[in-house]
Amino acid sequence: MAVSAVGGSNGRSGRAGPRPAGQWRNWAGNVTARPARTVAPATTEELAAAVRAAAADGLTVKAVGTGHSFTPAAVTDGLLIRPERLTGVRKVDRAAGTVTVAAGTPLKLLNETLAAHGLSLTNMGDIMEQTVSGATSTGTHGTGRDSASIAAQITGLELVTADGSVLSCAADRHPDVFAAARLGLGALGVLTELTFAVEPEFLLTAREEPMAFDEVTDRFAELVAGNEHFEFYWFPHTGNCNTKRNNRSQGPAAPPGRVSGWVEDELLSNGVFGAVCAVGRAVPAAIPGIAKISSRALSARTYTDIPHRVFTSPRRVRFVEMEYAVERAAAVEALRELKAMVERSGLRVSFPVEVRTAPADDIPLSTAAGRDTAYIAVHMYRGTPHEAYFAATERIMTAHGGRPHWGKLHTRDAGYLAAAYPRFAEFTAVRDRLDPERRFANGYLRRILGD
């Protein structure tokens, strides 16, 4: 049974035509753009017309999501396409096990609609504010032993290309474009619609508990193999970690209590943590002492809930981030090198380091393409100098053949990335065919893909 038009915009409200130029800023505030004009199309046809008009005027085109990338992936001085009217769940097909959504749909709306239909994505990242197209185009992922990124769950897509034509793609329709555009970096065109594989809603039991750094790293392979979803956070300047194991459960549902959930997720993880980071920015020498206290503030807890309430959590403390994907077998050595670097460097790091995993997948520019992967992410509180920390981290990760997350800060270029991705040339060949004039290019894409 298929259900159509089950949520989101009706496509007729607001303004479809170009808007006056104005500044766009990303979530972290480290990237800005001043396009010549912006447009917020409500339909594929309106979007295609906007691309054709931009081409006629010699303008480059970029689509923007909610700005949760830290790179200038969406920056343009030409036409900026905004997502707020291209939203809504267009079809839920229980028989096929799929859901089709407009590309600007926030993950939060997608998850809420799926839950109302007793359905769920298999895996997802840890925030729900992103649009579906922004999340997939930059390689957003969660953690999983067997289940991969959001892009790996795409079964079909619709793409407006540089000449304004519309391609409907799947494994059996334009398969080369489908393979590349599942994680396309905005380089192949503008996504207008995505179809995801979904499954009947299930329950996850989350087990969170502190664990010593040495124990986590010694047991890393065991903890990954023994849990469907395992991740941990190491607190720099300490030997302390907080671990999280998510596994499917027969229930019953037992979500966190209202008060205890607020204390853990809002007060400690956002309110107090934000204040602590602000103190650390003002007085860097206080950070190691604060870290020792912070790393002991979160206590063990277990709860059971539907997937998106377990996978995701609020993120209100703003930061900048670098994340590298390394072969899973290299993760522990790379992390130990990172810890040793922080200890000898004199750096002061207030944010924990996040470690997650993903299975190998077959998407050409996926950070997990062709290899079982571990992700190591470093963060710095917004406004705190991050350059030395990130540069030292990058040296460690690239020495291990690391691949940078496409939406997070890094300094790699096409020369490095072509060697890191066996199917890099396959992707750039599709780009050459679909966008020979580089209508969708900007400085960031020229650096990472070449020109």
XYZ file of C-alpha atoms in Angstrom:
451
model
C 0.000 0.000 0.000
C 1.363 3.410 -0.949
C 0.413 6.622 0.840
C 1.118 9.880 -1.020
C 1.585 13.489 0.114
C 1.743 12.608 3.785
C 3.519 15.669 5.095
C 5.324 18.948 4.490
C 4.743 21.838 2.135
C 1.894 21.894 -0.317
C 4.274 23.592 -2.722
C 2.141 26.699 -3.162
C 2.931 28.935 -0.226
C 5.608 31.603 -0.112
C 7.645 33.064 -2.897
C 9.056 31.072 -5.799
C 10.934 33.789 -7.685
C 14.443 35.120 -7.041
C 14.968 37.097 -3.845
C 17.273 40.069 -3.309
C 20.871 39.234 -2.512
C 21.668 38.658 1.148
C 24.314 36.988 3.239
C 24.091 33.294 4.067
C 25.916 31.860 7.088
C 26.407 28.256 8.179
C 25.465 26.836 11.597
C 28.936 27.205 13.092
C 29.361 30.726 11.724
C 32.727 29.981 10.088
C 31.424 30.110 6.483
C 29.512 32.918 4.786
C 28.327 33.584 1.256
C 26.766 36.538 -0.547
C 24.970 35.183 -3.619
C 23.791 37.407 -6.443
C 20.282 36.057 -5.885
C 18.450 33.310 -4.061
C 15.425 31.228 -4.904
C 13.253 28.854 -2.872
C 11.494 26.572 -5.385
C 8.568 24.425 -4.312
C 8.661 21.974 -7.223
C 11.157 20.230 -9.450
C 9.907 22.309 -12.378
C 10.536 25.593 -10.550
C 14.015 24.441 -9.569
C 14.879 23.377 -13.115
C 13.676 26.738 -14.451
C 15.869 28.538 -11.909
C 18.924 26.542 -13.031
C 18.234 27.325 -16.682
C 17.841 31.040 -15.874
C 21.107 31.052 -13.931
C 22.880 29.383 -16.840
C 21.517 31.983 -19.231
C 22.917 34.704 -16.972
C 26.286 32.994 -16.551
C 25.793 32.322 -12.823
C 27.041 29.354 -10.858
C 24.446 27.472 -8.805
C 24.610 25.922 -5.353
C 21.892 24.396 -3.192
C 22.096 24.887 0.541
C 20.603 22.832 3.369
C 20.581 23.896 7.007
C 24.283 24.807 7.027
C 25.551 22.045 9.305
C 28.648 21.516 7.163
C 31.813 23.270 8.284
C 33.266 23.502 4.772
C 32.292 26.025 2.058
C 30.607 23.243 0.056
C 27.481 25.360 -0.560
C 29.136 28.749 -1.097
C 28.325 30.656 -4.283
C 28.351 34.214 -5.557
C 25.753 33.208 -8.158
C 22.377 31.576 -7.495
C 21.729 30.067 -4.075
C 18.860 27.561 -3.933
C 17.232 27.388 -0.519
C 15.391 24.264 0.697
C 12.503 25.478 2.818
C 9.700 25.028 0.266
C 10.955 21.826 -1.364
C 9.847 19.715 1.576
C 7.485 16.939 2.497
C 7.151 13.182 2.490
C 5.686 12.415 -0.924
C 5.029 8.687 -0.726
C 5.236 5.881 1.794
C 5.231 2.503 0.048
C 4.929 -0.284 2.590
C 4.978 -3.025 -0.026
C 8.268 -1.809 -1.470
C 9.663 -0.813 1.929
C 10.466 2.719 0.769
C 9.692 6.344 1.515
C 10.060 9.155 -1.031
C 10.734 12.682 0.199
C 11.427 16.103 -1.272
C 15.117 16.946 -1.021
C 14.714 19.850 1.400
C 12.840 17.785 3.979
C 14.450 17.961 7.427
C 15.436 14.614 8.896
C 13.275 15.473 11.888
C 10.149 15.627 9.718
C 11.126 12.425 7.927
C 11.626 10.566 11.200
C 8.404 11.854 12.735
C 6.416 10.861 9.646
C 7.998 7.413 9.528
C 7.217 6.888 13.217
C 3.572 7.837 12.585
C 3.482 5.030 9.992
C 5.299 2.517 12.180
C 8.454 2.680 10.062
C 12.086 3.661 10.524
C 15.395 4.172 8.789
C 17.873 1.441 9.682
C 20.588 3.839 10.822
C 21.170 7.584 11.002
C 23.510 10.241 12.326
C 23.242 11.979 15.675
C 21.286 15.118 14.717
C 17.945 15.639 12.968
C 18.206 19.281 11.889
C 19.800 18.557 8.501
C 17.892 18.271 5.242
C 17.888 14.818 3.680
C 19.811 16.044 0.628
C 22.381 17.956 2.664
C 22.966 14.993 4.963
C 23.405 12.459 2.174
C 25.401 14.713 -0.165
C 28.135 15.247 2.426
C 28.250 11.678 3.746
C 26.522 12.059 7.107
C 26.704 8.799 9.047
C 26.010 7.339 12.420
C 27.756 4.309 13.846
C 27.091 0.704 12.916
C 28.703 -2.699 12.765
C 26.564 -3.794 9.814
C 24.363 -0.799 8.890
C 25.860 2.025 6.861
C 25.340 5.745 6.274
C 22.125 7.496 5.296
C 23.320 7.723 1.670
C 23.715 3.932 1.567
C 19.984 3.635 2.293
C 19.004 5.576 -0.868
C 17.232 3.459 -3.505
C 16.273 6.220 -5.943
C 16.796 9.929 -6.582
C 15.799 12.799 -8.833
C 18.453 15.263 -10.005
C 18.328 18.538 -11.939
C 21.461 18.774 -14.041
C 23.372 21.760 -15.438
C 21.208 22.158 -18.559
C 18.004 22.108 -16.503
C 17.037 18.558 -17.447
C 15.694 16.163 -14.826
C 17.132 12.686 -14.310
C 15.262 10.019 -12.357
C 17.918 7.576 -11.185
C 18.096 4.177 -9.510
C 20.238 1.075 -9.765
C 18.459 0.223 -13.036
C 18.028 3.801 -14.384
C 21.130 5.867 -15.126
C 23.058 3.551 -12.782
C 26.353 5.432 -13.079
C 24.688 8.698 -12.044
C 22.788 6.948 -9.256
C 25.976 5.408 -7.881
C 27.736 8.778 -7.780
C 24.838 11.070 -6.807
C 23.947 9.196 -3.628
C 26.913 11.112 -2.212
C 27.430 13.806 -4.820
C 28.804 16.816 -2.897
C 26.471 19.051 -4.932
C 28.863 18.613 -7.864
C 26.562 16.718 -10.224
C 23.389 18.792 -9.969
C 20.664 19.682 -7.498
C 18.767 16.860 -5.799
C 15.001 17.366 -5.778
C 13.756 14.029 -4.454
C 15.169 11.016 -2.609
C 13.792 7.538 -1.976
C 15.052 5.620 1.042
C 14.737 2.001 2.076
C 12.864 1.748 5.376
C 11.812 -1.076 7.657
C 9.148 -1.691 10.295
C 9.842 0.371 13.374
C 11.914 -1.374 16.024
C 13.207 -0.642 19.490
C 16.785 0.031 20.516
C 18.191 -0.351 23.974
C 20.938 2.169 24.676
C 23.523 1.373 27.319
C 25.726 4.317 28.232
C 28.529 3.998 30.725
C 31.925 5.448 31.580
C 34.982 3.372 30.707
C 38.720 3.980 30.933
C 40.531 4.918 27.709
C 42.870 1.928 27.980
C 39.976 -0.482 28.445
C 38.029 0.917 25.488
C 41.013 0.768 23.168
C 42.084 -2.683 24.361
C 38.531 -4.000 23.818
C 37.656 -1.935 20.742
C 37.380 -4.855 18.296
C 35.311 -6.831 20.802
C 32.969 -3.918 21.547
C 32.418 -3.220 17.841
C 31.813 -6.879 16.986
C 29.519 -7.452 19.960
C 27.146 -4.518 19.388
C 25.024 -3.377 16.476
C 25.992 0.239 17.138
C 28.982 1.171 19.293
C 30.565 4.571 19.827
C 32.570 6.338 22.469
C 33.880 9.734 23.471
C 37.341 10.304 24.902
C 37.856 13.405 27.044
C 41.261 14.951 26.242
C 43.570 15.571 29.203
C 42.048 12.536 30.942
C 42.062 8.773 30.697
C 38.277 8.738 30.715
C 35.704 7.850 28.056
C 31.948 7.588 27.834
C 30.661 4.636 25.794
C 27.315 3.978 24.116
C 26.035 0.617 22.872
C 22.754 0.476 20.928
C 21.170 -2.899 20.200
C 17.769 -4.008 19.013
C 15.371 -4.949 21.765
C 12.097 -6.812 22.137
C 11.013 -4.090 24.542
C 9.050 -2.833 26.226
C 9.905 0.784 25.524
C 11.472 2.479 28.533
C 12.605 5.967 27.470
C 14.644 8.163 29.802
C 12.594 9.792 32.526
C 11.596 13.368 31.820
C 13.770 14.791 34.569
C 16.762 12.462 34.171
C 16.660 12.858 30.383
C 16.629 16.629 30.709
C 19.552 16.539 33.158
C 21.686 14.339 30.856
C 20.757 15.711 27.419
C 19.981 19.355 28.083
C 21.621 20.414 31.322
C 24.879 18.437 31.322
C 25.368 17.918 27.556
C 24.244 21.381 26.464
C 23.695 23.908 29.255
C 26.536 23.159 31.657
C 28.811 21.969 28.866
C 28.335 25.237 26.974
C 29.204 27.235 30.075
C 32.254 25.059 30.695
C 33.461 25.564 27.120
C 33.036 29.328 27.478
C 35.147 29.290 30.627
C 37.788 27.211 28.847
C 37.903 29.659 25.940
C 38.470 32.535 28.353
C 40.935 30.663 30.594
C 42.624 27.858 28.584
C 44.778 26.806 31.546
C 41.617 25.694 33.346
C 40.644 23.177 30.647
C 42.514 20.070 31.925
C 40.968 20.426 35.372
C 37.533 21.056 33.906
C 37.932 18.019 31.637
C 38.552 15.740 34.600
C 35.325 16.959 36.211
C 33.311 16.870 32.972
C 34.409 13.341 32.143
C 32.938 12.125 35.414
C 29.693 14.108 35.212
C 27.773 11.693 32.981
C 26.681 8.573 34.842
C 25.732 5.150 33.487
C 22.187 4.768 32.186
C 20.111 2.362 30.112
C 16.947 3.151 28.181
C 14.862 1.705 25.332
C 13.079 3.723 22.650
C 12.328 3.960 18.922
C 15.440 4.452 16.757
C 15.544 8.170 16.012
C 15.172 8.974 19.708
C 18.155 6.780 20.518
C 20.428 7.623 17.590
C 19.988 11.411 17.818
C 20.425 14.016 20.526
C 20.248 17.807 20.722
C 23.380 19.784 19.799
C 23.141 23.344 21.072
C 26.779 24.084 21.882
C 28.348 25.399 18.665
C 31.746 24.220 17.495
C 33.933 23.515 14.485
C 34.904 19.970 13.610
C 37.348 17.789 11.708
C 36.637 14.089 11.153
C 38.715 11.436 9.429
C 37.758 7.934 8.336
C 40.494 5.341 8.753
C 40.520 1.605 8.214
C 38.911 0.059 11.254
C 42.032 -1.966 12.026
C 44.047 1.281 12.277
C 41.657 3.134 14.582
C 43.198 2.259 17.936
C 46.738 3.109 16.858
C 45.595 6.427 15.365
C 43.636 7.313 18.493
C 46.530 6.485 20.788
C 48.778 8.681 18.662
C 46.212 11.477 18.935
C 46.125 11.140 22.731
C 49.926 11.200 22.946
C 50.051 14.274 20.711
C 47.596 16.179 22.913
C 49.506 15.234 26.067
C 52.882 16.461 24.788
C 51.682 19.472 22.798
C 50.468 21.963 25.344
C 47.144 22.202 23.474
C 44.027 22.748 25.557
C 41.015 20.840 24.223
C 37.630 21.191 25.898
C 35.595 19.010 23.520
C 35.622 15.197 23.667
C 36.903 13.161 20.710
C 34.185 11.036 19.086
C 34.828 7.542 17.674
C 32.290 5.653 15.514
C 32.320 2.862 12.929
C 30.741 1.885 9.590
C 30.842 -1.180 7.357
C 32.310 -1.011 3.875
C 29.910 0.262 1.210
C 29.881 0.666 -2.582
C 29.359 4.431 -2.991
C 32.286 5.933 -4.964
C 32.954 8.896 -2.658
C 31.714 7.390 0.601
C 34.328 7.667 3.331
C 33.620 3.949 3.938
C 33.953 2.982 0.259
C 35.449 -0.480 -0.002
C 36.674 -0.827 3.575
C 35.371 -1.348 7.100
C 35.846 2.030 8.690
C 36.305 3.863 11.953
C 35.690 7.582 12.296
C 37.694 9.821 14.607
C 36.248 13.311 15.053
C 37.839 16.258 16.839
C 36.031 19.448 17.788
C 36.796 22.884 19.165
C 34.364 25.293 20.768
C 33.382 28.074 18.382
C 35.689 31.056 18.732
C 38.552 28.997 20.159
C 41.695 28.726 17.980
C 41.531 25.296 16.359
C 44.172 25.421 13.634
C 47.117 23.847 15.494
C 44.999 21.025 16.955
C 43.337 20.213 13.648
C 46.614 20.354 11.705
C 48.301 17.957 14.132
C 45.284 15.638 14.012
C 45.274 15.697 10.232
C 48.942 14.706 10.074
C 48.186 11.632 12.182
C 45.093 10.643 10.202
C 46.634 11.074 6.769
C 49.608 8.982 7.855
C 47.056 6.193 8.316
C 45.475 6.727 4.891
C 42.560 8.681 6.359
C 39.731 10.118 4.293
C 38.294 13.459 5.480
C 34.587 13.871 6.040
C 33.367 15.979 3.106
C 31.414 18.395 5.285
C 34.047 18.928 7.975
C 37.247 20.931 8.028
C 40.302 19.518 6.268
C 43.075 20.636 3.900
C 43.165 17.721 1.435
C 43.047 18.292 -2.319
C 42.201 16.273 -5.428
C 45.688 14.807 -5.663
C 45.461 13.232 -2.211
C 41.821 12.225 -2.571
C 42.263 10.558 -5.957
C 44.749 8.216 -4.310
C 42.521 7.657 -1.272
C 39.424 6.686 -3.290
C 39.755 3.822 -5.809
C 36.643 5.032 -7.687
C 37.504 8.743 -7.654
C 37.939 8.870 -11.440
C 34.561 7.200 -11.889
C 32.935 10.060 -9.992
C 34.788 12.819 -11.829
C 33.903 11.235 -15.175
C 30.200 11.505 -14.304
C 30.795 15.101 -13.260
C 32.546 15.890 -16.554
C 29.590 14.504 -18.483
C 26.813 16.146 -16.448
C 28.471 19.499 -15.725
C 31.219 20.202 -18.274
C 30.967 23.973 -17.737
C 31.141 23.597 -13.936
C 27.795 25.256 -13.302
C 27.790 23.678 -9.819
C 31.447 24.329 -8.996
C 32.918 26.547 -6.319
C 36.335 26.912 -4.749
C 35.898 23.988 -2.374
C 34.832 21.569 -5.109
C 37.683 22.703 -7.366
C 40.121 21.923 -4.571
C 38.794 18.480 -3.689
C 37.728 17.285 -7.176
C 40.021 19.231 -9.464
C 38.839 21.371 -12.353
